[in-house]
GROMACS .gro file of C-alpha atoms in nm:
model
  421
    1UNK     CA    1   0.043   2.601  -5.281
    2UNK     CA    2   0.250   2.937  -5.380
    3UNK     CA    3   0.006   3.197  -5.499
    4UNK     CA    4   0.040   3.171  -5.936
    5UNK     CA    5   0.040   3.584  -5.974
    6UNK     CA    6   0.357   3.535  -5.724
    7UNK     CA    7   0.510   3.223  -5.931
    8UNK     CA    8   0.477   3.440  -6.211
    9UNK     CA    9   0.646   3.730  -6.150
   10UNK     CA   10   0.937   3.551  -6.107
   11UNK     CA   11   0.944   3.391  -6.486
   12UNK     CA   12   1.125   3.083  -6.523
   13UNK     CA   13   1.190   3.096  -6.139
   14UNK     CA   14   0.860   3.102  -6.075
   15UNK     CA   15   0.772   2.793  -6.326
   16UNK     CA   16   1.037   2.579  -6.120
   17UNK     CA   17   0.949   2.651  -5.803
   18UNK     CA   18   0.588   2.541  -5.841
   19UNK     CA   19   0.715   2.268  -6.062
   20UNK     CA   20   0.944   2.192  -5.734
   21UNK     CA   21   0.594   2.213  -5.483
   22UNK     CA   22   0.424   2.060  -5.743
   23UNK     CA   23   0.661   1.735  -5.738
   24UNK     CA   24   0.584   1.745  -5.382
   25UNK     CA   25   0.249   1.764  -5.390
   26UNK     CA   26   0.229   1.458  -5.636
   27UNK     CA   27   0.471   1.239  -5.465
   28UNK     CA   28   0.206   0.986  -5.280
   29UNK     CA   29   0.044   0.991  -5.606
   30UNK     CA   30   0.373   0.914  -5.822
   31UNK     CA   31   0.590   0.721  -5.612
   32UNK     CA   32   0.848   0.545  -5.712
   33UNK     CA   33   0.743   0.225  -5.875
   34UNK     CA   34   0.944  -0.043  -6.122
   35UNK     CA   35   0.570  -0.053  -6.285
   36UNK     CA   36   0.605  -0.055  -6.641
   37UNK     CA   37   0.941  -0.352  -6.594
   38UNK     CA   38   0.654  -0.558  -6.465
   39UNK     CA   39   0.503  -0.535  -6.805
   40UNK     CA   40   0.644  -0.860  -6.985
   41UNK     CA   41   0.704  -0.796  -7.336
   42UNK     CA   42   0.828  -1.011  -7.651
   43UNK     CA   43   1.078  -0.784  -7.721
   44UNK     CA   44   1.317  -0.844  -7.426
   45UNK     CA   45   1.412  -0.564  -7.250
   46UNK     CA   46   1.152  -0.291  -7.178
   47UNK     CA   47   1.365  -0.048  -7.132
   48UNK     CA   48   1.308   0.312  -7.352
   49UNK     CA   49   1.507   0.326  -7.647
   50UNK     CA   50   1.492   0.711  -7.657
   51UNK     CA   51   1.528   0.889  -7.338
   52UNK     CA   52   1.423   1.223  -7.416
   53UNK     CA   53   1.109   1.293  -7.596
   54UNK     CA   54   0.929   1.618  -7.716
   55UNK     CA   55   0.608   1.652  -7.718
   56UNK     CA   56   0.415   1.954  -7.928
   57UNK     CA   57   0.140   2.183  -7.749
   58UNK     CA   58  -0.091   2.404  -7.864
   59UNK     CA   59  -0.195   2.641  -7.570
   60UNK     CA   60  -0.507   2.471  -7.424
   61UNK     CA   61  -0.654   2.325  -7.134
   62UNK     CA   62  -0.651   2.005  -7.262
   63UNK     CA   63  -0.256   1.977  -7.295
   64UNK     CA   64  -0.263   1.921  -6.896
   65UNK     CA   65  -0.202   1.550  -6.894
   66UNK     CA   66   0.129   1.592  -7.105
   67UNK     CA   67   0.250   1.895  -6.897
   68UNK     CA   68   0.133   1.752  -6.573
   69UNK     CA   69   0.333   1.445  -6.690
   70UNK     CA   70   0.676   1.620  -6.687
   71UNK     CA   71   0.620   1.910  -6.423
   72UNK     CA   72   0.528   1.645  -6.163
   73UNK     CA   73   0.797   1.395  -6.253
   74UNK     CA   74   0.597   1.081  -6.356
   75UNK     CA   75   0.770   1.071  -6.661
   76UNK     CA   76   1.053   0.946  -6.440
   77UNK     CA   77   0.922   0.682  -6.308
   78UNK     CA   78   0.874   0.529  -6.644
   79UNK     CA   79   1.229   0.633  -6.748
   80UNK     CA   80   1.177   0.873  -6.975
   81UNK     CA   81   1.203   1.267  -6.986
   82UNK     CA   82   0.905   1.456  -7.147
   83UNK     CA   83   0.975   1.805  -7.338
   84UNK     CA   84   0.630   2.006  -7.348
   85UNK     CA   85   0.724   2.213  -7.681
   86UNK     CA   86   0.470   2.513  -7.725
   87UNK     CA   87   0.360   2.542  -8.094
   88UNK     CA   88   0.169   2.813  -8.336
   89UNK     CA   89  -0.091   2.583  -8.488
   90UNK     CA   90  -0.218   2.282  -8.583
   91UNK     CA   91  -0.058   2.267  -8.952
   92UNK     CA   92   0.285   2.359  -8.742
   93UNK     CA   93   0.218   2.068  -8.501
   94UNK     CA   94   0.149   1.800  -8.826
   95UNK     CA   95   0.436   1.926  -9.021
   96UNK     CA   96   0.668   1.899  -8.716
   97UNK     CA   97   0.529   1.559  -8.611
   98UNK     CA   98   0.573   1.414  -9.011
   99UNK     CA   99   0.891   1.578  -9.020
  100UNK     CA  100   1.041   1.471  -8.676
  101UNK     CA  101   1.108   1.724  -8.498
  102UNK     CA  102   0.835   1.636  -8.266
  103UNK     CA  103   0.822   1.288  -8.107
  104UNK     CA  104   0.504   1.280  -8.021
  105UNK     CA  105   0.203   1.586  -7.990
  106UNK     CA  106  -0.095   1.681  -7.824
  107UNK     CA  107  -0.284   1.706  -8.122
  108UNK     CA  108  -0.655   1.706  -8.267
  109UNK     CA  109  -0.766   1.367  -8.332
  110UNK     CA  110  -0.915   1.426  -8.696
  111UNK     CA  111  -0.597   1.566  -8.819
  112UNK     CA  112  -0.397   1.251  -8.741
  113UNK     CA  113  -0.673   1.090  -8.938
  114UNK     CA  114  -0.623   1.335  -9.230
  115UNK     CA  115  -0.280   1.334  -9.260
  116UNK     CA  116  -0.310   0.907  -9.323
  117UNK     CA  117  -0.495   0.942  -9.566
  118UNK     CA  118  -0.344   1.217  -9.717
  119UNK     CA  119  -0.625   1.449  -9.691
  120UNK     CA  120  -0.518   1.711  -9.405
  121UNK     CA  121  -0.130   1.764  -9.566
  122UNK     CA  122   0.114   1.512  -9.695
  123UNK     CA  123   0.043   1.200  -9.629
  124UNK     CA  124   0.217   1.003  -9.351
  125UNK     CA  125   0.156   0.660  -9.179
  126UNK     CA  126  -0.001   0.785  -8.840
  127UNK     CA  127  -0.076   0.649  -8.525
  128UNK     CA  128  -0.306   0.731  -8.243
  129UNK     CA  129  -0.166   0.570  -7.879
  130UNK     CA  130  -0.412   0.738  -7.619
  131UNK     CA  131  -0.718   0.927  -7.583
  132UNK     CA  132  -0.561   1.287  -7.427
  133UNK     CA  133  -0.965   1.384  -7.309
  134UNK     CA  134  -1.302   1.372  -7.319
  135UNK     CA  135  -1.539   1.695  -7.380
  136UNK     CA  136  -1.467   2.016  -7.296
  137UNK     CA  137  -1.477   2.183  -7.579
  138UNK     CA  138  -1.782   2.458  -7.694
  139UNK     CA  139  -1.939   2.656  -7.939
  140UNK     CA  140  -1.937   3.049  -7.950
  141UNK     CA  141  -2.140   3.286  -8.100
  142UNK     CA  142  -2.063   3.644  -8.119
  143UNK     CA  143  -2.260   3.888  -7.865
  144UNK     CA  144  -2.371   4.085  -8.184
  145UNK     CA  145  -2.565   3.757  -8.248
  146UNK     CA  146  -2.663   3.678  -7.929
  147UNK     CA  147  -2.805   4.058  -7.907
  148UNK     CA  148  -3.033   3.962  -8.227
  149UNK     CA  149  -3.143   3.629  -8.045
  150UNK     CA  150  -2.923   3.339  -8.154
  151UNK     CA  151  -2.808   3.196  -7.868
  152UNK     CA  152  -2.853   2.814  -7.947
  153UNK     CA  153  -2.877   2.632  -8.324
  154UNK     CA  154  -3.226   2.650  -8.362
  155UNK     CA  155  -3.216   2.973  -8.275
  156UNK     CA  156  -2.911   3.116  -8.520
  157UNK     CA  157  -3.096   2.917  -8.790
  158UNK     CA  158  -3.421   3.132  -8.760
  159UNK     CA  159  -3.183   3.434  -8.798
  160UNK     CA  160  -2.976   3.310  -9.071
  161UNK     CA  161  -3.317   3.237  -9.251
  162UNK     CA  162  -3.455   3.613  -9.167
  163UNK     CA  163  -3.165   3.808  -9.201
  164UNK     CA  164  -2.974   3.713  -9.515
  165UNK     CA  165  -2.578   3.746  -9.549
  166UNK     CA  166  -2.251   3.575  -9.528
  167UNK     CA  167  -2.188   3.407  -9.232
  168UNK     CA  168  -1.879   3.327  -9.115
  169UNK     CA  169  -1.769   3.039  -8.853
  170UNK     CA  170  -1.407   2.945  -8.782
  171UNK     CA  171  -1.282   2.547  -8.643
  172UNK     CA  172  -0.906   2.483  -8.613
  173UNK     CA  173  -0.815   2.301  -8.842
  174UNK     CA  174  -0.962   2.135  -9.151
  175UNK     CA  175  -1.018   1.774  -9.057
  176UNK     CA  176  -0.991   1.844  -8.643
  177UNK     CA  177  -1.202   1.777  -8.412
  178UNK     CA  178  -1.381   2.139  -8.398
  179UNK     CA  179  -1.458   2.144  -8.744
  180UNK     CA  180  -1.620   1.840  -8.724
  181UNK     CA  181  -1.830   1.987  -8.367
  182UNK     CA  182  -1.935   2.271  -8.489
  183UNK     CA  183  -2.051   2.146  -8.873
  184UNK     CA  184  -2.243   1.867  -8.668
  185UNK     CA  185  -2.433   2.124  -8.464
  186UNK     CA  186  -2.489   2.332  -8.748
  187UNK     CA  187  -2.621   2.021  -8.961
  188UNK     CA  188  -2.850   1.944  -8.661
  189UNK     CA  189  -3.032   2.278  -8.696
  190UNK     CA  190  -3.037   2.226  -9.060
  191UNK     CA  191  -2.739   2.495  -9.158
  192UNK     CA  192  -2.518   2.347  -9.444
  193UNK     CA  193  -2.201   2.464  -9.325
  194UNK     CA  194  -2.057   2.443  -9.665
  195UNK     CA  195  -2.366   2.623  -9.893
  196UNK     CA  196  -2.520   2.834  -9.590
  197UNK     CA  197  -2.210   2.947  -9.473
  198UNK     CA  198  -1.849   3.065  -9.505
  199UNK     CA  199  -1.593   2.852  -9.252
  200UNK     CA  200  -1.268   2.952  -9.177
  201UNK     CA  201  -0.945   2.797  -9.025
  202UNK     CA  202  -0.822   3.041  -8.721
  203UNK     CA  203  -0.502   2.903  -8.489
  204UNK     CA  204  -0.705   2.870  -8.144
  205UNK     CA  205  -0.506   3.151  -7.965
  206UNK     CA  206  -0.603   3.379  -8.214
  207UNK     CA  207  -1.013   3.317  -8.183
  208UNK     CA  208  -1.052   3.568  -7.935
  209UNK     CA  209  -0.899   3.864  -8.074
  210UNK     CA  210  -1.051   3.743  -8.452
  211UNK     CA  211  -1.374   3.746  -8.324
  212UNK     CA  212  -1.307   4.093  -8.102
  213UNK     CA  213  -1.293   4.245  -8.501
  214UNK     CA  214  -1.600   4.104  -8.605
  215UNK     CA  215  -1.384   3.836  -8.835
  216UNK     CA  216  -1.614   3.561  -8.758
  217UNK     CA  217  -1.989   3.494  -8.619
  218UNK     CA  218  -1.915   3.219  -8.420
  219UNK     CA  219  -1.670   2.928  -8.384
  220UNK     CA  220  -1.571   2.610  -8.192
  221UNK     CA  221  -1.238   2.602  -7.970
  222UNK     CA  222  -1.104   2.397  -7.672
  223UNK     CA  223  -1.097   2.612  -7.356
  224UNK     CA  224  -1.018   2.862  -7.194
  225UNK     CA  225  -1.045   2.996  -7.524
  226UNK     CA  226  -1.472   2.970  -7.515
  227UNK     CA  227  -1.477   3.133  -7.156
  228UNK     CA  228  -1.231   3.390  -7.210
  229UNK     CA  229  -1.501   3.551  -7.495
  230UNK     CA  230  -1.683   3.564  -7.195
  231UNK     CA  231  -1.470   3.721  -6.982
  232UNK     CA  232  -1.404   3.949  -7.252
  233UNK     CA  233  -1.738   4.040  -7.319
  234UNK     CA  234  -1.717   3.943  -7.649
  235UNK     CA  235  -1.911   3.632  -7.726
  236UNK     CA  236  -2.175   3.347  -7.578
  237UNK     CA  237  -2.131   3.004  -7.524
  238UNK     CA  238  -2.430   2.834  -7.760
  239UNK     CA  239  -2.352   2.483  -7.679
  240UNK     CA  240  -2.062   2.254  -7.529
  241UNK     CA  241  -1.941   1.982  -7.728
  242UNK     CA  242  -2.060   1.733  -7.466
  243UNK     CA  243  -2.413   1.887  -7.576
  244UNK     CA  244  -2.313   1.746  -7.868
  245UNK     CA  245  -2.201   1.405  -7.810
  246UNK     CA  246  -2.153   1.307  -7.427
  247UNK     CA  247  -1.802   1.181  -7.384
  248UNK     CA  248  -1.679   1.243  -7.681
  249UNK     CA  249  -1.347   1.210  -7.805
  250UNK     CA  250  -1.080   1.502  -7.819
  251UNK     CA  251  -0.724   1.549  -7.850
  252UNK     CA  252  -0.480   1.182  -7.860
  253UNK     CA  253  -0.130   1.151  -7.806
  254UNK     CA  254  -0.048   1.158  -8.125
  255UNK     CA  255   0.301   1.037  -8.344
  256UNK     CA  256   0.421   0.888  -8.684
  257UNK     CA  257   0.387   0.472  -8.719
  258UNK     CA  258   0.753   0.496  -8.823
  259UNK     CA  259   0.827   0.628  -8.441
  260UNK     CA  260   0.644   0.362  -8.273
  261UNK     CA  261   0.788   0.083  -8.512
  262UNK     CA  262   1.124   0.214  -8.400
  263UNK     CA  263   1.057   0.309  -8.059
  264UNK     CA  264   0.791   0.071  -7.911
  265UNK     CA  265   0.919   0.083  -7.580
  266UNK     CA  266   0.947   0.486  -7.561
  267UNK     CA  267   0.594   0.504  -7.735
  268UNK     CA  268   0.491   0.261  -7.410
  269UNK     CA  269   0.674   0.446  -7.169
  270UNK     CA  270   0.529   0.787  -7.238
  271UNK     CA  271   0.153   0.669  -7.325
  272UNK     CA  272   0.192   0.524  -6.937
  273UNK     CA  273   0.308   0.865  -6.797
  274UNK     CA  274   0.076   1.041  -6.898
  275UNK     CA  275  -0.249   0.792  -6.840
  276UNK     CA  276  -0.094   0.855  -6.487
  277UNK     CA  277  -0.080   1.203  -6.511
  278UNK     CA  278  -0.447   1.226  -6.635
  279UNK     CA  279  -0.539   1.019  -6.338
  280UNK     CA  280  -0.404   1.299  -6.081
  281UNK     CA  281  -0.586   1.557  -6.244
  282UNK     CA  282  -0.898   1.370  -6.225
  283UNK     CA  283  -0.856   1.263  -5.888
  284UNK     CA  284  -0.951   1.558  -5.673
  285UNK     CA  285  -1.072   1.931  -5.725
  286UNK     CA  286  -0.753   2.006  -5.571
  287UNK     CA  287  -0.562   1.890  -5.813
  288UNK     CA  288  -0.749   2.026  -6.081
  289UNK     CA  289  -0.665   2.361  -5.917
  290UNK     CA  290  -0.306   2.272  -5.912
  291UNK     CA  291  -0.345   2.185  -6.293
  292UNK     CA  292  -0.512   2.550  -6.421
  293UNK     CA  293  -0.255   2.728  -6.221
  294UNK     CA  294   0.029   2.514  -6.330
  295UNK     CA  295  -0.104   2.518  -6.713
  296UNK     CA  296  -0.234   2.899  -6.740
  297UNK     CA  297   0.156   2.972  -6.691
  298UNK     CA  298   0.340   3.163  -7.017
  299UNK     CA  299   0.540   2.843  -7.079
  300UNK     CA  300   0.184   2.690  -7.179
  301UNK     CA  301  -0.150   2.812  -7.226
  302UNK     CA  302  -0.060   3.206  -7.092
  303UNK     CA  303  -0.402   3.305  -6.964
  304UNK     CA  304  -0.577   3.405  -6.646
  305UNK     CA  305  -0.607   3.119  -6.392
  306UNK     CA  306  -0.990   3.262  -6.393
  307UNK     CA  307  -1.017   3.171  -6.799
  308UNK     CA  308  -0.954   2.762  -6.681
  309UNK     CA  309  -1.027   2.707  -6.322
  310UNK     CA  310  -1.383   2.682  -6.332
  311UNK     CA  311  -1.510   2.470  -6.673
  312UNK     CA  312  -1.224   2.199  -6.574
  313UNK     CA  313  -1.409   2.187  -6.235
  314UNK     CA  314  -1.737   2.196  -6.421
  315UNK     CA  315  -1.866   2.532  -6.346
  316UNK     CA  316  -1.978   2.702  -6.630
  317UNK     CA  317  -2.165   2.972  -6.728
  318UNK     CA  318  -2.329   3.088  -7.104
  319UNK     CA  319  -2.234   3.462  -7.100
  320UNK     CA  320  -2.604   3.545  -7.093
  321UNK     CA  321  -2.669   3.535  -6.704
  322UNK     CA  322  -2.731   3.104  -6.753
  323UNK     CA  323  -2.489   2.910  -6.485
  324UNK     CA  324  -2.513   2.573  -6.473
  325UNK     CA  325  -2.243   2.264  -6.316
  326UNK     CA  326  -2.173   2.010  -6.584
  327UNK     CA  327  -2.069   1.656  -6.497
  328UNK     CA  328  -1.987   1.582  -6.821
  329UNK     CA  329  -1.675   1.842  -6.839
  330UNK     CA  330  -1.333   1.772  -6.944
  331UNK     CA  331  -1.166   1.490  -6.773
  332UNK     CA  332  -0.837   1.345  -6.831
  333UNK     CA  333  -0.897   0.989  -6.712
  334UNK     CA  334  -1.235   0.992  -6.564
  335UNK     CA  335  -1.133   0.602  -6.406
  336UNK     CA  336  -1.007   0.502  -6.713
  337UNK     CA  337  -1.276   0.546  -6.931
  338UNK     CA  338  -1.102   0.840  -7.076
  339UNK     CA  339  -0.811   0.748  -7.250
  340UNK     CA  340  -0.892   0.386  -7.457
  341UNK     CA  341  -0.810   0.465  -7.843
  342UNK     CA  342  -1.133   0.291  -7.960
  343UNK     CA  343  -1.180   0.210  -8.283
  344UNK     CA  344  -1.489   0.348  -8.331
  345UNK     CA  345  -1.376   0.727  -8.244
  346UNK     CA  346  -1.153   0.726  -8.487
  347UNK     CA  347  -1.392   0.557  -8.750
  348UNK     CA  348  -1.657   0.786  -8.658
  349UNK     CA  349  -1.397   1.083  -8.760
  350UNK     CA  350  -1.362   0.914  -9.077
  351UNK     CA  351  -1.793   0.974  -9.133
  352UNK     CA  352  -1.780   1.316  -9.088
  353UNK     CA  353  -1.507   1.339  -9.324
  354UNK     CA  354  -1.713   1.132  -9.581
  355UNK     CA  355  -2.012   1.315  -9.521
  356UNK     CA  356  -1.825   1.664  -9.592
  357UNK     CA  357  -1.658   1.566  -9.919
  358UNK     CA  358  -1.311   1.577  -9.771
  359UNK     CA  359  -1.320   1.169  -9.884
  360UNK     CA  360  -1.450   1.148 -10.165
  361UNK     CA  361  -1.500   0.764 -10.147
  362UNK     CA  362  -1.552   0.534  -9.834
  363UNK     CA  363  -1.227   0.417  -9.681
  364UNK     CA  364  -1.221   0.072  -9.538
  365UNK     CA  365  -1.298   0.218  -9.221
  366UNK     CA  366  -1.187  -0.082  -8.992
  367UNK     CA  367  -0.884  -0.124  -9.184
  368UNK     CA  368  -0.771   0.252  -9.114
  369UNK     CA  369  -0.817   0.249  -8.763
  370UNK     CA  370  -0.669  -0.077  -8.669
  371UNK     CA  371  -0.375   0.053  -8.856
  372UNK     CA  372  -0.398   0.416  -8.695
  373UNK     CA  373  -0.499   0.302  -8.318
  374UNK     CA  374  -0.262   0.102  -8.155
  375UNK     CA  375  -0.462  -0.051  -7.899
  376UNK     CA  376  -0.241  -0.325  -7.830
  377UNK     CA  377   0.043  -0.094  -7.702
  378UNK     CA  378  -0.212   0.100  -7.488
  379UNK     CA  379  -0.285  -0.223  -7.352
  380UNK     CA  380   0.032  -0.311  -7.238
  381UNK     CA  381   0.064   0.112  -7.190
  382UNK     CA  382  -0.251   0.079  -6.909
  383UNK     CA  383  -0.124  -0.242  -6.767
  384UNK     CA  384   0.223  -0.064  -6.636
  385UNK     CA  385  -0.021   0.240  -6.523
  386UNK     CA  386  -0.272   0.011  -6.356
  387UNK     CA  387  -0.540   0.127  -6.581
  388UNK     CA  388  -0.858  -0.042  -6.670
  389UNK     CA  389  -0.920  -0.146  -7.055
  390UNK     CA  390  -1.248  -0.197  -7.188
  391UNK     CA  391  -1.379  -0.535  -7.377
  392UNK     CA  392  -1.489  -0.404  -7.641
  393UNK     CA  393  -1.299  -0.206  -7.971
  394UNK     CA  394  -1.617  -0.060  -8.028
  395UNK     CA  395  -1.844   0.167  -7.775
  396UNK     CA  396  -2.200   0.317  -7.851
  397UNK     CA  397  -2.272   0.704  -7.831
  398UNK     CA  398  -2.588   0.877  -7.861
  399UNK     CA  399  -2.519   1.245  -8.080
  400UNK     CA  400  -2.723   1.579  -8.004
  401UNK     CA  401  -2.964   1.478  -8.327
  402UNK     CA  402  -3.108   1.159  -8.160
  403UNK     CA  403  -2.881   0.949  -8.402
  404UNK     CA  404  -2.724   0.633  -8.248
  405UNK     CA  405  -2.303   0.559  -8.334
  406UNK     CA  406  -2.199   0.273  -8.263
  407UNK     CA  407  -1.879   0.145  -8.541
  408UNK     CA  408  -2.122  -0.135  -8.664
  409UNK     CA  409  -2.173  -0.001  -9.038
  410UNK     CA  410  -1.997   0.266  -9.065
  411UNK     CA  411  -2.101   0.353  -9.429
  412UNK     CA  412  -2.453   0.354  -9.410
  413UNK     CA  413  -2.397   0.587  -9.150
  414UNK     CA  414  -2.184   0.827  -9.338
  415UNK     CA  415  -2.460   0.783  -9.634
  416UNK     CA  416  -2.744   0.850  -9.377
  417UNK     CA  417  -2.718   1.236  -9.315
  418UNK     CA  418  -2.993   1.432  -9.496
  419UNK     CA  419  -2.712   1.813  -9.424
  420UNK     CA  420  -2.390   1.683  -9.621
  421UNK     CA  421  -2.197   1.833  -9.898
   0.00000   0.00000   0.00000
């Protein structure tokens, strides 16, 4: 494997030749394989109707399965060609995606939610093809906090109580997956995040240096952006959003239900690729090596190998002298368990936003994700990939305050909070 600090020097150079080793590297895994023509569907010929497809980034660890997709080639084998495209933000990757100049994004799964109803910008038909990951992501709180002994929730709501002023916590983007982490874990503790607290929306390359100023207290990012504070100095990891709900789910390959009504077989072809590519990652610490030095590159996330390579193998540490291993860190496939759009994630999304006013009445929540998920595609997506499906639409999760989710009744669940807004 060349040496990343070498592979960097040389820019774009660098990029292709480890793109050109990587290729290598993956080819017993990839192969060359007529697997998704052996997928029999009603509309004749399987065949992608689009070719090339770009597909918006925001610079985190959990983009790998998209970039892994096209650096190693497996988009090939599926007969399609996959353009990472590095964006800003979150509102830059919805407007792009309802506007078309993205095919397809890595993008937060609550905001693909939002924008279908019309509650996280303008409202679009959405759809949501694959999980991207599970956990991963964490809560941090600034070292000045830390210093005065809030290190956890319990313990930041003792000195929220004691010492009296605004505090301020940042998530990503209104109806994303982080705000709805870190207002959990603050419910859990009893903080309203809404009446005990100011929140912010900060791009998630830009939580670092906000917090280095002393803009916010705490907040809740994918990595590396939660170990770089760390690294930094700057701030302690006070819980990881598999603290908060084991196995959650993260970022989906997300896109517009115009594109897959007019693309099925592209929408197929790519969700296929990249189930693949999540199952390399997975498949060895090796390759999860390969990944953090392939993905901490300028063209994506443009960090330290350090600031990935040792949360997406599961080592982590708090900032505070605590180092633990974590089987429950971010996986990409985790044999197939990973990337099933299940109804019940994206109803559960749909809760939160109930619970902090952002609906103000209950959806039908079924209704929305059946027309949101497309499970059937994924289906027929996993079958050309050789990946497992569940039985179920439905799964059953176990949250960080003891309360049971399980898709069942979905509004006395939303009702049921005693912290809402």
């Amino acid at each position: 494997m060349q040496d990343p600090k070498i592979a960097n020097a040389g820019g774009n150079r660098g990029t292709l030749k480890r793109r050109t080793l990587l290729q290598a590297a993956a080819a017993g895994a990839v192969g060359i394989s007529p697997a998704l023509r052996a997928v029999v569907h009603a509309a004749g010929s399987d065949a992608p109707e689009k070719k090339e497809v770009k597909i918006g980034f925001i610079p985190l660890t959990d983009c790998a399965s998209v970039v892994m997709a096209s650096v190693l080639g497996i988009d090939q084998k599926y007969g399609v060609k996959i353009i990472p495209s590095k964006e800003a933000s979150w509102p830059s990757v919805r407007d792009k995606l309802v506007n078309g100049e993205l095919d397809f994004a890595h993008v937060l799964y609550g905001l693909v939610y939002g924008v279908h109803l019309g509650i996280g910008g303008p409202k679009k038909d959405m759809a949501v093809l694959m999980n991207l990951n599970h956990n991963g992501q964490a809560i941090t709180l600034s070292k000045q906090l830390a210093d005065k002994g809030a290190v956890d929730a319990a313990s930041l709501a003792k000195l929220m109580a004691k010492e009296k002023r605004e505090y301020t916590f940042a998530q990503t983007f209104p109806t994303g997956t982080h705000a709805m982490w870190i207002y959990y874990w603050l419910a859990s503790a009893g903080i309203n995040p809404f009446t005990d607290a100011k929140v912010i929306t900060v791009p998630p390359p830009q939580m670092v240096a906000n917090m280095r100023v002393g803009n916010m207290d705490g907040y809740c990012v994918g990595e590396p952006w939660n170990h770089r504070a760390i690294l930094d100095g700057i701030g302690i990891t006070a819980a990881t959003t598999q603290d908060i709900w084991k196995d959650h789910p993260e970022k989906v390959l997300g896109t517009t239900g115009d594109f897959v009504k007019q693309y099925p077989n592209t929408a197929r072809a790519v969700t296929a690729a990249i189930i693949e590519a999540g199952r390399w990652i997975d498949a060895s610490a090796a390759n999860r090596q390969k990944m953090a030095e392939t993905v901490a590159d300028k063209s994506y996330v443009n960090t330290g190998v350090d600031a990935i390579q040792d949360r997406i193998q599961g080592r982590y540490q708090n900032g505070l002298g605590k180092t633990w291993d974590d089987p429950n860190h971010m996986k990409f496939y985790n044999d197939g368990a990973v990337n099933y759009p299940y109804l019940s994630d994206g109803m559960w999304f749909l809760t939160q936003h109930k619970r902090w006013g952002l609906l103000k009445d209950h959806p039908d929540y079924l209704a929305v994700a059946k027309q949101i998920n497309q499970t059937e595609l994924y289906k027929q997506a996993a079958a050309a990939a050789k990946a497992p499906v569940p039985k179920s639409d439905l799964r059953t999760s176990k949250l960080i305050d003891g309360v049971v989710w399980d898709g069942k009744d979905p509004k006395k669940y939303a009702d049921s909070f005693k912290v809402k807004v």
